[in-house]
mmCIF file with all atom_site columns, C-alpha atoms and ligand atoms in Angstrom:
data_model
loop_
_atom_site.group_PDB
_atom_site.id
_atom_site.type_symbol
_atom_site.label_atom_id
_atom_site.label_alt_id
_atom_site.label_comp_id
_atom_site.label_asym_id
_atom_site.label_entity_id
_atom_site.label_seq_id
_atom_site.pdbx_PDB_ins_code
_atom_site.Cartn_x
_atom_site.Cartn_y
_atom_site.Cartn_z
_atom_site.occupancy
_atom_site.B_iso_or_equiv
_atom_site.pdbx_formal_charge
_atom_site.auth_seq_id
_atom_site.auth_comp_id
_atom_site.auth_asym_id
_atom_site.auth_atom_id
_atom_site.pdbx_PDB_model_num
ATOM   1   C  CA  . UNK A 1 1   ? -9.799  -12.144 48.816 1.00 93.00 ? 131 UNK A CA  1
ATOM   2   C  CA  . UNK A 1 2   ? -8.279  -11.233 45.840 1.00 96.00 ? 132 UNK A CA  1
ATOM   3   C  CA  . UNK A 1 3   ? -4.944  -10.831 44.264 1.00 97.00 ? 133 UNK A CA  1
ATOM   4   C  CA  . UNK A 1 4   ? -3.971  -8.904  41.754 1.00 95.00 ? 134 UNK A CA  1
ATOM   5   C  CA  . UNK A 1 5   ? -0.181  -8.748  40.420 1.00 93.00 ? 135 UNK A CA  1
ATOM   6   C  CA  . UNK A 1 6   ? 1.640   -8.442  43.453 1.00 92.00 ? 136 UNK A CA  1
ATOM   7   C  CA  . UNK A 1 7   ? -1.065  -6.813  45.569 1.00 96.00 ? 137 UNK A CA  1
ATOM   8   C  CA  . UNK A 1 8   ? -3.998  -8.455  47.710 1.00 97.00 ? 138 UNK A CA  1
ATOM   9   C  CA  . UNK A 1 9   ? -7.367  -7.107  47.866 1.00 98.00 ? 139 UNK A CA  1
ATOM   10  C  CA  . UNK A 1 10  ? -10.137 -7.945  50.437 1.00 98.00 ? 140 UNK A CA  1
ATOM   11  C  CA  . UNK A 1 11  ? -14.000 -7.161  49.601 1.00 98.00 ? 141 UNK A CA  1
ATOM   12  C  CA  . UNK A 1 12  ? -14.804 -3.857  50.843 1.00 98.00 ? 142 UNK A CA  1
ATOM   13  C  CA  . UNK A 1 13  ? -18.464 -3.097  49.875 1.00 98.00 ? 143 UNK A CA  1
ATOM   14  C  CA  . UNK A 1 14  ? -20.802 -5.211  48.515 1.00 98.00 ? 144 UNK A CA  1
ATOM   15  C  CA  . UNK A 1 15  ? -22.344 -4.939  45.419 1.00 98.00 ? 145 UNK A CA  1
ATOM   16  C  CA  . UNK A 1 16  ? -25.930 -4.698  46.695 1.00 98.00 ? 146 UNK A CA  1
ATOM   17  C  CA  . UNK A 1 17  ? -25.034 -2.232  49.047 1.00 98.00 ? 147 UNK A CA  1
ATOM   18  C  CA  . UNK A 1 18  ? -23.505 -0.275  45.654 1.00 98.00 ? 148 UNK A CA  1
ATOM   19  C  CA  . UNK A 1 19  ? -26.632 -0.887  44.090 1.00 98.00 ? 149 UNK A CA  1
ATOM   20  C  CA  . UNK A 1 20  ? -28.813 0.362   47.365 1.00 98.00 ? 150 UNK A CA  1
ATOM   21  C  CA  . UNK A 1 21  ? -26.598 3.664   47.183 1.00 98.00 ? 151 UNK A CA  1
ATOM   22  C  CA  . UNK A 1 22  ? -27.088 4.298   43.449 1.00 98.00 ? 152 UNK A CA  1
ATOM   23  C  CA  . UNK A 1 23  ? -30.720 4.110   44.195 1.00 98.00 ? 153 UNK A CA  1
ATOM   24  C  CA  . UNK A 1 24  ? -30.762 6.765   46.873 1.00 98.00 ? 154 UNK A CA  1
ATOM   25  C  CA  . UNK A 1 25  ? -28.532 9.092   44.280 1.00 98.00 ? 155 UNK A CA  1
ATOM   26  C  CA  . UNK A 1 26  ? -30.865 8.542   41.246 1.00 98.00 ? 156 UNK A CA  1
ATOM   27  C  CA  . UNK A 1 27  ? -33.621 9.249   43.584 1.00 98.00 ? 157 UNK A CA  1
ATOM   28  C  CA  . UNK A 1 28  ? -32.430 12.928  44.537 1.00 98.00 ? 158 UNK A CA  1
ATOM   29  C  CA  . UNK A 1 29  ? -31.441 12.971  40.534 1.00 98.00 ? 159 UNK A CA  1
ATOM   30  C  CA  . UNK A 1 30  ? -34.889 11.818  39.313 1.00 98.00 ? 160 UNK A CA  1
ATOM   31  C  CA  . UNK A 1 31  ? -36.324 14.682  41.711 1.00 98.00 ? 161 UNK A CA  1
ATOM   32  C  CA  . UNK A 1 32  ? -33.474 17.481  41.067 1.00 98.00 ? 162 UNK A CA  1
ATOM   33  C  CA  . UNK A 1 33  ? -33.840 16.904  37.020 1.00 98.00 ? 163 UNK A CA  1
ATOM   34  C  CA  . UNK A 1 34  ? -38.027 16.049  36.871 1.00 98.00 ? 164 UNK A CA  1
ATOM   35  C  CA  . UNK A 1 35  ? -38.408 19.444  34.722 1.00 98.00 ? 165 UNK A CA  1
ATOM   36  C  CA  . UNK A 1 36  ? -34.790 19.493  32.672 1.00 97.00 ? 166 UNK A CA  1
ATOM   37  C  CA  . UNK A 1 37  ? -32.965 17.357  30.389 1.00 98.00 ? 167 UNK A CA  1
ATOM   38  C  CA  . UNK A 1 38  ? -29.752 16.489  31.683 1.00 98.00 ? 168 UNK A CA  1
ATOM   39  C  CA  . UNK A 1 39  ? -26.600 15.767  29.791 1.00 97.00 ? 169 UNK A CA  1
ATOM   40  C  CA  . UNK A 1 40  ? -24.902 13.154  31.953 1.00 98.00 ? 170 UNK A CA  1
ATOM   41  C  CA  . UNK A 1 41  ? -21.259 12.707  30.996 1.00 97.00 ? 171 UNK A CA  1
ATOM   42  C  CA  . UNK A 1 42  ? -19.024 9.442   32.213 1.00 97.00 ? 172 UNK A CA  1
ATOM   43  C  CA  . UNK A 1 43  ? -15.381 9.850   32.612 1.00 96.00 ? 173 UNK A CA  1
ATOM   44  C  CA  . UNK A 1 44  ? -13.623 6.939   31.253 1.00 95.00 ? 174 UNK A CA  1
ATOM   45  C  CA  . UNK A 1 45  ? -12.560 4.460   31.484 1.00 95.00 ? 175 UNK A CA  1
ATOM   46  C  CA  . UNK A 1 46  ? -13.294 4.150   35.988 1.00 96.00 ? 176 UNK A CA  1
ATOM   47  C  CA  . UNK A 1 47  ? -16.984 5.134   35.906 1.00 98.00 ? 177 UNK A CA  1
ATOM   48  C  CA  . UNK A 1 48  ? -18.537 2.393   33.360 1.00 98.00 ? 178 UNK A CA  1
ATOM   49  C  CA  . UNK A 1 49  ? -20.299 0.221   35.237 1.00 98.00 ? 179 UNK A CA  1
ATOM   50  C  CA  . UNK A 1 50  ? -21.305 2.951   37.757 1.00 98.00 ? 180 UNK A CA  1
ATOM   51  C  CA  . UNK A 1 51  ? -22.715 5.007   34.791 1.00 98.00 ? 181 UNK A CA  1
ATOM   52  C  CA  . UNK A 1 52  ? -24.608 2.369   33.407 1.00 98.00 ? 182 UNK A CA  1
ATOM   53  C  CA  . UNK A 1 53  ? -25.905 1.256   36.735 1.00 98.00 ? 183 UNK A CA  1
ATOM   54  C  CA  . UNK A 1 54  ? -27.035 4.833   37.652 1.00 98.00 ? 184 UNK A CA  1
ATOM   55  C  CA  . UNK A 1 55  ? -28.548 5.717   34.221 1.00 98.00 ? 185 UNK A CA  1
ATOM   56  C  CA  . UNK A 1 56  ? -30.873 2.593   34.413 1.00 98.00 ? 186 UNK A CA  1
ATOM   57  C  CA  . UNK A 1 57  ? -32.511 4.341   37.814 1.00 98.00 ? 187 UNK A CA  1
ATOM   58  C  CA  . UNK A 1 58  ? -32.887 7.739   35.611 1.00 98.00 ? 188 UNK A CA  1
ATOM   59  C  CA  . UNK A 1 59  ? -36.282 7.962   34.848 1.00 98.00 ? 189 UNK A CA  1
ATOM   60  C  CA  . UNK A 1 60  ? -36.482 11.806  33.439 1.00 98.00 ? 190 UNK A CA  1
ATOM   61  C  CA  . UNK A 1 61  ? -35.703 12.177  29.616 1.00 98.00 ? 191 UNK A CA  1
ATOM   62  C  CA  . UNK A 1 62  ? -31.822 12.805  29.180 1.00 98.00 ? 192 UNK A CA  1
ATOM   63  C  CA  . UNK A 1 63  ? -28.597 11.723  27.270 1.00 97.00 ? 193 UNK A CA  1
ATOM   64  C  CA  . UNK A 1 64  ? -25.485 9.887   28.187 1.00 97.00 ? 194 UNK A CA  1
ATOM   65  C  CA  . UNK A 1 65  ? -22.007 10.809  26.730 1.00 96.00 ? 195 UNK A CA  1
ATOM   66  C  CA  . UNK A 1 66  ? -18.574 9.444   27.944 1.00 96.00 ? 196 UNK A CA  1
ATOM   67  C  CA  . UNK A 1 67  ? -15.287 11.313  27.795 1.00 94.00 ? 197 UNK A CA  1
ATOM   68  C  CA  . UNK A 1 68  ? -11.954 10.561  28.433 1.00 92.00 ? 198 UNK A CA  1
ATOM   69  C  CA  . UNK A 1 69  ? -8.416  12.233  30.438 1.00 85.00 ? 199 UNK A CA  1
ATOM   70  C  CA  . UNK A 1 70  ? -5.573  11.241  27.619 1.00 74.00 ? 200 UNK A CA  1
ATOM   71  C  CA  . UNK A 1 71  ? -1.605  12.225  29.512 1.00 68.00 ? 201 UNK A CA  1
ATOM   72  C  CA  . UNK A 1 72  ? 0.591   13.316  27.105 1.00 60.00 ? 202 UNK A CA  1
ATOM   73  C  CA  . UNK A 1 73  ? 3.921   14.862  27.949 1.00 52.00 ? 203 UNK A CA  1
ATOM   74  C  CA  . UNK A 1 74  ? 4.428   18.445  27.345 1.00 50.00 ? 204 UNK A CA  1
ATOM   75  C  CA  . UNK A 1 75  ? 7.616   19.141  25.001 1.00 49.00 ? 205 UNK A CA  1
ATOM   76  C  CA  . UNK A 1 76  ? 8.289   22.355  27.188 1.00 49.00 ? 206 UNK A CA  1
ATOM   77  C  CA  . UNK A 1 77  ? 7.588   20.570  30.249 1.00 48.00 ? 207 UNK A CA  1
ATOM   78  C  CA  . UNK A 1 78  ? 8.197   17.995  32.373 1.00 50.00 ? 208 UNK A CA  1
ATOM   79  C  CA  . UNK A 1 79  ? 4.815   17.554  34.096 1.00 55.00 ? 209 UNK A CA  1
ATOM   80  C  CA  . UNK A 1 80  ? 2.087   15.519  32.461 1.00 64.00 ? 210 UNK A CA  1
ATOM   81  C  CA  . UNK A 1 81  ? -0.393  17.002  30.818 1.00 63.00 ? 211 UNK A CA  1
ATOM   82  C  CA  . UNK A 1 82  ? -4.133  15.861  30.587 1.00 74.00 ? 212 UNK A CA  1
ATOM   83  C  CA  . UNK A 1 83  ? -6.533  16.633  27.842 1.00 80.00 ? 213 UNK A CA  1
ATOM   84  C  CA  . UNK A 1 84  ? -10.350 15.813  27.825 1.00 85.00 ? 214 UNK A CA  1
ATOM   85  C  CA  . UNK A 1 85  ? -11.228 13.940  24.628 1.00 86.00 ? 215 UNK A CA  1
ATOM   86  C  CA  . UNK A 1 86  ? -14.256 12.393  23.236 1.00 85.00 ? 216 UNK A CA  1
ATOM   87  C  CA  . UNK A 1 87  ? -16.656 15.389  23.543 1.00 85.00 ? 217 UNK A CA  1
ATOM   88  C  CA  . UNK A 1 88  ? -18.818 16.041  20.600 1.00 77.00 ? 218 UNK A CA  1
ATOM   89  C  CA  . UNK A 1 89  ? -21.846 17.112  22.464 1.00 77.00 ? 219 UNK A CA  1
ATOM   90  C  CA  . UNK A 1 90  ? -22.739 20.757  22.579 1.00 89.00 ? 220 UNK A CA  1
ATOM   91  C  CA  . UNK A 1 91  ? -22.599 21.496  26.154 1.00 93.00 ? 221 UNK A CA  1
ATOM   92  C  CA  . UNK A 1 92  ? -23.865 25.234  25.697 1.00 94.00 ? 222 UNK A CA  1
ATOM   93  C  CA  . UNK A 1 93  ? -26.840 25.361  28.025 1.00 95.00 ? 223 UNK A CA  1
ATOM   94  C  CA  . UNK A 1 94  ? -27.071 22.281  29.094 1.00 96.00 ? 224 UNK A CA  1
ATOM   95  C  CA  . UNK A 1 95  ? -27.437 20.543  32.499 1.00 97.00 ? 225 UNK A CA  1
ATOM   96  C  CA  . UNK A 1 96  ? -24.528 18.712  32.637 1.00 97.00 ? 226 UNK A CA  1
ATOM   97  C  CA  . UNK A 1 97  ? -23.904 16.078  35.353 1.00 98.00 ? 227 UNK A CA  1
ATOM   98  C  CA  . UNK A 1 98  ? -20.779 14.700  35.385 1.00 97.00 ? 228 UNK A CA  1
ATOM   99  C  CA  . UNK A 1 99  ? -20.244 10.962  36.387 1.00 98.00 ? 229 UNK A CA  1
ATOM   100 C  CA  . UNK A 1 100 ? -16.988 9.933   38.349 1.00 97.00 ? 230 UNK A CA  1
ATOM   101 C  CA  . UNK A 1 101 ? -15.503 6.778   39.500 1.00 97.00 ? 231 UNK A CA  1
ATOM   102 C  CA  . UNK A 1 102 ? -13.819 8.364   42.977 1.00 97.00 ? 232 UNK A CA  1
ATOM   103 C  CA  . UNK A 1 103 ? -12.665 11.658  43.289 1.00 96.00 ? 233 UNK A CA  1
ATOM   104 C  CA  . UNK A 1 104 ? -8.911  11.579  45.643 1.00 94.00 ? 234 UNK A CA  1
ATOM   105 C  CA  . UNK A 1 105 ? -7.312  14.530  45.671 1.00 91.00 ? 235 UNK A CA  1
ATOM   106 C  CA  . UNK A 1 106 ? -9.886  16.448  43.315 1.00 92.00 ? 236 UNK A CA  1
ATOM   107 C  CA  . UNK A 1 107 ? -7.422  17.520  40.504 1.00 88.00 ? 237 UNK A CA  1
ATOM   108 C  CA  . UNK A 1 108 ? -8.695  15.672  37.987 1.00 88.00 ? 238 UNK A CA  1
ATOM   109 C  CA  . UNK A 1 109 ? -12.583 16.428  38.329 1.00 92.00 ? 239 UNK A CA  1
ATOM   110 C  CA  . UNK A 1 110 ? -11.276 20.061  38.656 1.00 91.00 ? 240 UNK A CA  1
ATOM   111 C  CA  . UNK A 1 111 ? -9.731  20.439  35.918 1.00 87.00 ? 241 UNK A CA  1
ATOM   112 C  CA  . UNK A 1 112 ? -12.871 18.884  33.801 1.00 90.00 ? 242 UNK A CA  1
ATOM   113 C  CA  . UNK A 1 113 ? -14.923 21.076  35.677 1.00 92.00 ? 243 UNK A CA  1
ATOM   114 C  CA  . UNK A 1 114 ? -12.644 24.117  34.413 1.00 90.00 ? 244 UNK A CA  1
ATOM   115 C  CA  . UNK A 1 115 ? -13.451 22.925  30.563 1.00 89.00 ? 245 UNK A CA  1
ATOM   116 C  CA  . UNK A 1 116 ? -16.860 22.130  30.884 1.00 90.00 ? 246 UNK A CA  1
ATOM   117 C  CA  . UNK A 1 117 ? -17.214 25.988  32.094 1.00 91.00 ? 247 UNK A CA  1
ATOM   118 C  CA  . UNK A 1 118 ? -15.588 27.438  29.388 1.00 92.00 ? 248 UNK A CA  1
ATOM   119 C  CA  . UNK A 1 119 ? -18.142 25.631  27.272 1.00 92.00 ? 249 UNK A CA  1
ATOM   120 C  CA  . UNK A 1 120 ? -21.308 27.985  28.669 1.00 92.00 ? 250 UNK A CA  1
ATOM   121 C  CA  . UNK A 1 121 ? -23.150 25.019  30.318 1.00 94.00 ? 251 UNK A CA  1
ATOM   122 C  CA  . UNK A 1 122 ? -25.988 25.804  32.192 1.00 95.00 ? 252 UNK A CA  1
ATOM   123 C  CA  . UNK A 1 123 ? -25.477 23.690  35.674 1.00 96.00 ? 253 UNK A CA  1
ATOM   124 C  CA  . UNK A 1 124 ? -22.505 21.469  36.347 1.00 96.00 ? 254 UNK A CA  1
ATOM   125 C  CA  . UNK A 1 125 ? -22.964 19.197  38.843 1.00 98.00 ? 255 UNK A CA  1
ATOM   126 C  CA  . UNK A 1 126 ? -21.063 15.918  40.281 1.00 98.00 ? 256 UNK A CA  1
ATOM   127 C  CA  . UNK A 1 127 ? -21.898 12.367  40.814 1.00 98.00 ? 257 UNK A CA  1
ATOM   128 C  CA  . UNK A 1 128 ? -19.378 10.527  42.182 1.00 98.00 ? 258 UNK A CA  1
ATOM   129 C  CA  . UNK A 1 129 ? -19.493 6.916   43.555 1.00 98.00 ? 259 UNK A CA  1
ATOM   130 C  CA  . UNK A 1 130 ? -16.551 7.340   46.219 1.00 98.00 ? 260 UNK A CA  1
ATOM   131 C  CA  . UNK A 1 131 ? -14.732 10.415  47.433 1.00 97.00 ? 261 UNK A CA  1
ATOM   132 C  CA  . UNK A 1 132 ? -11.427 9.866   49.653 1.00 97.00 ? 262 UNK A CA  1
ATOM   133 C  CA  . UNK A 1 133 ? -10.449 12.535  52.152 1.00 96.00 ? 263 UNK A CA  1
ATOM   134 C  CA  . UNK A 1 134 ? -7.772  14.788  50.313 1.00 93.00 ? 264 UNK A CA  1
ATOM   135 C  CA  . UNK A 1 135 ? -11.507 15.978  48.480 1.00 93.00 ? 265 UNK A CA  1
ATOM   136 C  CA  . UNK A 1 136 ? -12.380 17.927  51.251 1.00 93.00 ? 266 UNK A CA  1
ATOM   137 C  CA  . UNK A 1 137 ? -11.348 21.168  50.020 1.00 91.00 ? 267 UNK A CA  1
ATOM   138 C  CA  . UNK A 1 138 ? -13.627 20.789  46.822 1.00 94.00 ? 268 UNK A CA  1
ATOM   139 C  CA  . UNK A 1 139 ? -16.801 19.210  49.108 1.00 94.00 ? 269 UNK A CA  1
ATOM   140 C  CA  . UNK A 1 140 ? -19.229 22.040  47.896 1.00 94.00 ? 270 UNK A CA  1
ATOM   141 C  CA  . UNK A 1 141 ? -19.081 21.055  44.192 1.00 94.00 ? 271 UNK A CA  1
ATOM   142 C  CA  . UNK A 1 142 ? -19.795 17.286  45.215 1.00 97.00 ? 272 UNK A CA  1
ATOM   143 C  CA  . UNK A 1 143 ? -23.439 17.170  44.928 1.00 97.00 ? 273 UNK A CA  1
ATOM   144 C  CA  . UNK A 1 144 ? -24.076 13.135  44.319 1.00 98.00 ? 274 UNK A CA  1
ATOM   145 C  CA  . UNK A 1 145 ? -21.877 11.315  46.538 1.00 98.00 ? 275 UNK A CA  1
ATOM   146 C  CA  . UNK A 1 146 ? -21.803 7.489   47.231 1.00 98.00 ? 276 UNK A CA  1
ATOM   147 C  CA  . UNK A 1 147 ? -19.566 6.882   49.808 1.00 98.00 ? 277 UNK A CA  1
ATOM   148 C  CA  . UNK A 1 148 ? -16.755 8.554   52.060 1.00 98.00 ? 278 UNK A CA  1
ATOM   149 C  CA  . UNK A 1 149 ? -14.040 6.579   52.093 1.00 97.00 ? 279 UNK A CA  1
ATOM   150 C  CA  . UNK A 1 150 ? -10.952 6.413   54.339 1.00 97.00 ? 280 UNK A CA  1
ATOM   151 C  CA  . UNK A 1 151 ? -7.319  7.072   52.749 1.00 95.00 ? 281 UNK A CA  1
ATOM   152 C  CA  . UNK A 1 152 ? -7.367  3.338   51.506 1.00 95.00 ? 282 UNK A CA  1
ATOM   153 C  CA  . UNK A 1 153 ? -6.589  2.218   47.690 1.00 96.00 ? 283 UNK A CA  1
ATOM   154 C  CA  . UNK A 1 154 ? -9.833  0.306   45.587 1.00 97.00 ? 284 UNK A CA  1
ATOM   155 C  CA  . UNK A 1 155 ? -10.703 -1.573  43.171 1.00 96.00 ? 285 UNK A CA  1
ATOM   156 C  CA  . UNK A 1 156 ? -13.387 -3.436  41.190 1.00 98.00 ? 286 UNK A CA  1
ATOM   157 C  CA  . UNK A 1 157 ? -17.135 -2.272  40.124 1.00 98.00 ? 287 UNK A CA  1
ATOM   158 C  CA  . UNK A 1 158 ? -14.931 0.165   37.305 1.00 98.00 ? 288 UNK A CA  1
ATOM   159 C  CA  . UNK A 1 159 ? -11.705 0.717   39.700 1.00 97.00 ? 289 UNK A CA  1
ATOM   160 C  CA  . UNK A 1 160 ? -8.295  -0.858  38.518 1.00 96.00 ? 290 UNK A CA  1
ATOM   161 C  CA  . UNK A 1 161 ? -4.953  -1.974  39.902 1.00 95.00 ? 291 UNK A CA  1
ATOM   162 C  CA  . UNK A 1 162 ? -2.550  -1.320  36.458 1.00 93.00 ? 292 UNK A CA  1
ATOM   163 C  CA  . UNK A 1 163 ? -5.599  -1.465  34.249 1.00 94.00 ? 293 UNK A CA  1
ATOM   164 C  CA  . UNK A 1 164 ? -6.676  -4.971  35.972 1.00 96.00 ? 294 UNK A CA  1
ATOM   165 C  CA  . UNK A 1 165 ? -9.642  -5.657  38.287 1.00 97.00 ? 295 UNK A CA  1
ATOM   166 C  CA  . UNK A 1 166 ? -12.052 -3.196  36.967 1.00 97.00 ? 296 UNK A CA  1
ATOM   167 C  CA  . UNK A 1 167 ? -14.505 -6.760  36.127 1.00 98.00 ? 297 UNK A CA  1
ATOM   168 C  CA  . UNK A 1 168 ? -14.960 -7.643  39.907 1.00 98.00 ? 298 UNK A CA  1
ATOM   169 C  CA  . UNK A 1 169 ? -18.288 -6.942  40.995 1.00 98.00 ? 299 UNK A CA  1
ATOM   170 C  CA  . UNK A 1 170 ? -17.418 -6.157  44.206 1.00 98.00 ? 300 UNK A CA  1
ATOM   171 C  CA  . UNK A 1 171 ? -15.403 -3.031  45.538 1.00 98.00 ? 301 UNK A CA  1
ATOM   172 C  CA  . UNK A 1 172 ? -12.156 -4.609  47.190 1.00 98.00 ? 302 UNK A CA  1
ATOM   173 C  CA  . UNK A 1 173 ? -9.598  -2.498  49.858 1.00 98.00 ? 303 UNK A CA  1
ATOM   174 C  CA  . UNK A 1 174 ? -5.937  -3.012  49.580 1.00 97.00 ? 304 UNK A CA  1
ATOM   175 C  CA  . UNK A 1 175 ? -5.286  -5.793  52.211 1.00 95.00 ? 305 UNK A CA  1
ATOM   176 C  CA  . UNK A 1 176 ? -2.822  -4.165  54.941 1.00 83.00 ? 306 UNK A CA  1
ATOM   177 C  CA  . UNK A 1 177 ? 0.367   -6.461  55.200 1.00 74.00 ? 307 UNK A CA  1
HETATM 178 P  P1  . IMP B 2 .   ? -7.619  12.796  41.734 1.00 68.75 ? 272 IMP B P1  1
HETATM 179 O  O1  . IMP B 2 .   ? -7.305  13.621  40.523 1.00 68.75 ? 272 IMP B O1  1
HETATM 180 O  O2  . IMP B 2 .   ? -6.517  12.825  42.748 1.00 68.75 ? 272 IMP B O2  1
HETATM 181 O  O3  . IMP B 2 .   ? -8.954  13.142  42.356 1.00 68.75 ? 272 IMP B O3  1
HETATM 182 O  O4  . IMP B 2 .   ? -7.621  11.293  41.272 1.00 68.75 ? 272 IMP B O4  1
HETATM 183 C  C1  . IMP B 2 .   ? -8.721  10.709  40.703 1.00 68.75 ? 272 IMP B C1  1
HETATM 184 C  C2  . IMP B 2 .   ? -8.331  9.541   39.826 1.00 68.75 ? 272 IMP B C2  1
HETATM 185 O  O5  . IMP B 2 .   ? -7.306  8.732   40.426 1.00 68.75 ? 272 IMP B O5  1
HETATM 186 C  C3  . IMP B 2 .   ? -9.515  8.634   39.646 1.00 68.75 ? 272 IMP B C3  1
HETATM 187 O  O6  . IMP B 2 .   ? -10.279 8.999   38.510 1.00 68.75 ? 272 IMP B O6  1
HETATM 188 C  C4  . IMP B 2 .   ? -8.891  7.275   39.529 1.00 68.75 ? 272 IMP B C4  1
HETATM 189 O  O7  . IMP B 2 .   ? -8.565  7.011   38.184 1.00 68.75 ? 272 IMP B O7  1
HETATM 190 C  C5  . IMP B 2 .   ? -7.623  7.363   40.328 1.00 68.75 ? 272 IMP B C5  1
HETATM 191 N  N1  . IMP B 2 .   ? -7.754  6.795   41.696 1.00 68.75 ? 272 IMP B N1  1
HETATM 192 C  C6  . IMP B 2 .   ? -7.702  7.471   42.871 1.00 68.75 ? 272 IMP B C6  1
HETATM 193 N  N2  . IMP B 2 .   ? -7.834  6.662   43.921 1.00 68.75 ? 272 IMP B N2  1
HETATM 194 C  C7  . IMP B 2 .   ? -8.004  5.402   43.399 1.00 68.75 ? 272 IMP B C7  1
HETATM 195 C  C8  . IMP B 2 .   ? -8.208  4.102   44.014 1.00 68.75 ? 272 IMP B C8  1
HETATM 196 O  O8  . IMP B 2 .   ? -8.273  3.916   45.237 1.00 68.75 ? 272 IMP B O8  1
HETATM 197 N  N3  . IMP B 2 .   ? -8.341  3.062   43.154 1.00 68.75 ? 272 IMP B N3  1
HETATM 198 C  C9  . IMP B 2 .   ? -8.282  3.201   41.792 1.00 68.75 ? 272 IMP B C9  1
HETATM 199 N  N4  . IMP B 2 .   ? -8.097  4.394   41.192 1.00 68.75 ? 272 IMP B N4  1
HETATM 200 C  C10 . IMP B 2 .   ? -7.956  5.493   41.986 1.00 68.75 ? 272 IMP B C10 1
HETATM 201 MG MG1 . MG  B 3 .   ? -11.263 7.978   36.925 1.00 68.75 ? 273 MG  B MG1 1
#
């Protein structure tokens, strides 16, 4: 068990069995992408370590780029805004697979899937270590999933709590009280 600020966290899944999935999802990439060069893209800052453990299972010629969601508030509004920054890749034509942390209620991959569109890639496709079950509407543009999860809160292996526990190797579950 962990705890982080106010919050305790028990080990949820392992990181072998992390690194058992992310072999099963680079296989199906390695086979998808054997005659393309994909553009992977990482989503900052949750999917680091998952990025750089699935791009050392890649084994077709590609690139790696990481972008980022940065909130800002609106002048006009009251609702927070977020804007993709970091990309300085052309993504016209390209075979773009987009790397995720853990997609909840699918807003946020949507929207980056809205921008990378506009930008006349040639695929877009998913690969997201976790999904939770508010994603189900979007389930047909989830191509590289790790694992289902249950309505529960992570972290670790990327994941924070307030920008802390995204060092533990592990993936840890909120701890019902
Ligand atoms: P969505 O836009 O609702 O799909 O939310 C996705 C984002 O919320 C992720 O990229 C994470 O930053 C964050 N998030 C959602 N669930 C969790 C969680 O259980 N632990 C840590 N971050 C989460
Ligand atoms: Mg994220």
């Amino acid at each position: 068990m962990v705890t982080i600020k106010d919050k305790d966290f028990e080990k949820f899944i392992s990181h072998d069995e992390i690194s058992d999935k992310i072999k099963l999802i680079s296989d199906r990439i390695n086979e998808d992408y054997k005659t393309k060069k994909p553009l992977f893209i990482a989503i900052l800052n949750g999917s680091f370590i998952f990025a750089a453990d699935l791009l050392k299972e890649i084994n077709v010629e590609c690139e790696i780029s990481f972008v980022k969601l940065a909130s800002y508030e609106e002048m006009e509004s009251t609702g927070n805004v977020k804007q993709l920054i970091g990309l300085n890749d052309n993504i016209f034509n390209r075979d773009v697979v987009i790397i995720e942390d853990i997609i909840d209620t699918g807003r946020t991959i949507v929207k980056i899937l809205e921008e990378f569109k506009s930008l006349g890639a040639n695929s877009i496709e998913i690969a997201t270590l976790l999904r939770k079950p508010k994603s189900e509407a979007i389930s047909d543009q989830l191509k590289y999933v790790g694992f289902q999860l249950p309505e529960v809160f992570v972290l670790g292996y990327g994941l924070d709590y307030d920008g802390l526990g995204r060092n533990l190797k592990d993936l840890y579950k909120l701890k019902e009280e």
